[in-house]
Amino acid sequence: MSDKDFDFDKIGKATPFIVPDDFYGNMQDKVMSKIRKEKRRKLNLRILTISTISVAAMFGFMMFIPRDQQTSVKPLSEKIIVKTDNMDNSIRNMSNKEMDLWMQINESDIFIY
């Protein structure tokens, strides 16, 4: 059969495919409902991810917060006295040679005097 023998007028304008009457109207509703479900799923996943990361970060930071084992706090003046006493003991135990060297090193230190 050649192209010249084929006649479109014999077939007519009818198509061999049958589509339900409300197919295109329902298709739009179905597509929109799937899009809403997908957006809702993405939003729920995003909220879950953010909350999980937040909780993990809080626990991570809590691990690095120093915890003081002692409940009593000593006054600062008491700590200074202890350090001064330790220094006095160190100076008393120095030999003359060590004392001379220490004096040479600290000659220009304004905080010693």
CSV table of C-alpha atoms in Angstrom, one decimal:
chain,number,residue,atom,x,y,z
A,1,MET,CA,0.0,0.0,0.0
A,2,SER,CA,1.5,3.3,-1.0
A,3,ASP,CA,1.0,6.7,0.5
A,4,LYS,CA,-1.2,7.7,-2.4
A,5,ASP,CA,-3.7,5.0,-1.6
A,6,PHE,CA,-4.2,6.0,2.0
A,7,ASP,CA,-7.2,8.3,2.5
A,8,PHE,CA,-7.7,10.2,5.8
A,9,ASP,CA,-11.2,11.1,4.9
A,10,LYS,CA,-12.2,7.4,5.2
A,11,ILE,CA,-11.0,7.3,8.9
A,12,GLY,CA,-12.7,10.4,10.0
A,13,LYS,CA,-11.9,12.6,13.0
A,14,ALA,CA,-12.6,10.0,15.6
A,15,THR,CA,-9.7,8.7,17.7
A,16,PRO,CA,-9.4,5.0,18.7
A,17,PHE,CA,-8.6,6.0,22.3
A,18,ILE,CA,-11.3,6.4,24.9
A,19,VAL,CA,-10.8,8.7,27.9
A,20,PRO,CA,-13.2,9.0,30.8
A,21,ASP,CA,-15.3,12.2,30.8
A,22,ASP,CA,-13.7,13.8,33.9
A,23,PHE,CA,-10.2,12.5,33.3
A,24,TYR,CA,-8.5,15.9,32.9
A,25,GLY,CA,-10.4,17.5,35.7
A,26,ASN,CA,-9.5,14.7,38.1
A,27,MET,CA,-5.9,14.6,36.9
A,28,GLN,CA,-5.3,18.2,38.1
A,29,ASP,CA,-6.7,17.4,41.5
A,30,LYS,CA,-4.6,14.2,41.8
A,31,VAL,CA,-1.4,16.0,40.8
A,32,MET,CA,-2.0,18.8,43.2
A,33,SER,CA,-2.7,16.4,46.1
A,34,LYS,CA,0.5,14.5,45.3
A,35,ILE,CA,2.4,17.8,45.3
A,36,ARG,CA,1.0,18.8,48.7
A,37,LYS,CA,1.9,15.4,50.2
A,38,GLU,CA,5.4,15.8,48.8
A,39,LYS,CA,5.8,19.3,50.2
A,40,ARG,CA,4.4,18.2,53.6
A,41,ARG,CA,6.9,15.2,53.6
A,42,LYS,CA,9.8,17.5,52.8
A,43,LEU,CA,8.7,20.0,55.5
A,44,ASN,CA,8.4,17.3,58.1
A,45,LEU,CA,11.8,15.9,57.2
A,46,ARG,CA,13.4,19.4,57.4
A,47,ILE,CA,11.9,19.9,60.9
A,48,LEU,CA,13.1,16.5,62.0
A,49,THR,CA,16.6,17.2,60.7
A,50,ILE,CA,16.8,20.6,62.3
A,51,SER,CA,15.6,19.4,65.7
A,52,THR,CA,17.9,16.4,65.6
A,53,ILE,CA,20.9,18.6,64.9
A,54,SER,CA,19.9,21.1,67.6
A,55,VAL,CA,19.6,18.3,70.2
A,56,ALA,CA,23.0,16.8,69.2
A,57,ALA,CA,24.6,20.3,69.3
A,58,MET,CA,23.2,20.9,72.8
A,59,PHE,CA,24.6,17.6,74.1
A,60,GLY,CA,27.9,18.3,72.3
A,61,PHE,CA,28.3,21.7,74.0
A,62,MET,CA,27.3,20.3,77.4
A,63,MET,CA,30.2,17.9,77.2
A,64,PHE,CA,32.7,20.8,76.9
A,65,ILE,CA,31.3,22.9,79.7
A,66,PRO,CA,33.7,22.7,82.6
A,67,ARG,CA,32.1,21.4,85.8
A,68,ASP,CA,33.6,22.6,89.1
A,69,GLN,CA,33.9,19.6,91.5
A,70,GLN,CA,34.2,21.9,94.5
A,71,THR,CA,31.2,23.7,95.7
A,72,SER,CA,33.0,26.2,98.0
A,73,VAL,CA,34.8,29.2,96.4
A,74,LYS,CA,37.9,30.5,98.0
A,75,PRO,CA,38.4,34.3,98.0
A,76,LEU,CA,41.0,35.7,95.7
A,77,SER,CA,43.1,37.2,98.5
A,78,GLU,CA,43.6,33.7,100.0
A,79,LYS,CA,44.9,32.4,96.7
A,80,ILE,CA,47.3,35.3,96.5
A,81,ILE,CA,48.6,34.7,100.0
A,82,VAL,CA,49.2,31.0,99.1
A,83,LYS,CA,51.2,32.0,96.0
A,84,THR,CA,53.2,34.6,98.0
A,85,ASP,CA,54.1,32.0,100.7
A,86,ASN,CA,55.2,29.6,98.0
A,87,MET,CA,57.4,32.3,96.5
A,88,ASP,CA,58.9,33.2,99.9
A,89,ASN,CA,59.8,29.6,100.5
A,90,SER,CA,61.4,29.4,97.0
A,91,ILE,CA,63.5,32.5,97.7
A,92,ARG,CA,64.6,31.2,101.1
A,93,ASN,CA,65.9,28.0,99.6
A,94,MET,CA,67.9,29.7,96.8
A,95,SER,CA,71.6,29.6,96.8
A,96,ASN,CA,73.6,32.9,96.4
A,97,LYS,CA,74.3,32.0,92.8
A,98,GLU,CA,70.6,31.4,92.1
A,99,MET,CA,69.7,34.6,94.0
A,100,ASP,CA,72.1,36.7,91.8
A,101,LEU,CA,70.7,35.2,88.6
A,102,TRP,CA,67.1,35.7,89.7
A,103,MET,CA,67.9,39.4,90.6
A,104,GLN,CA,69.5,40.0,87.2
A,105,ILE,CA,66.5,38.5,85.4
A,106,ASN,CA,63.9,40.4,87.5
A,107,GLU,CA,65.8,43.7,87.8
A,108,SER,CA,63.4,45.6,85.5
A,109,ASP,CA,60.2,43.9,86.6
A,110,ILE,CA,58.0,46.7,88.2
A,111,PHE,CA,55.6,44.2,89.8
A,112,ILE,CA,58.1,42.6,92.1
A,113,TYR,CA,58.8,45.7,94.1
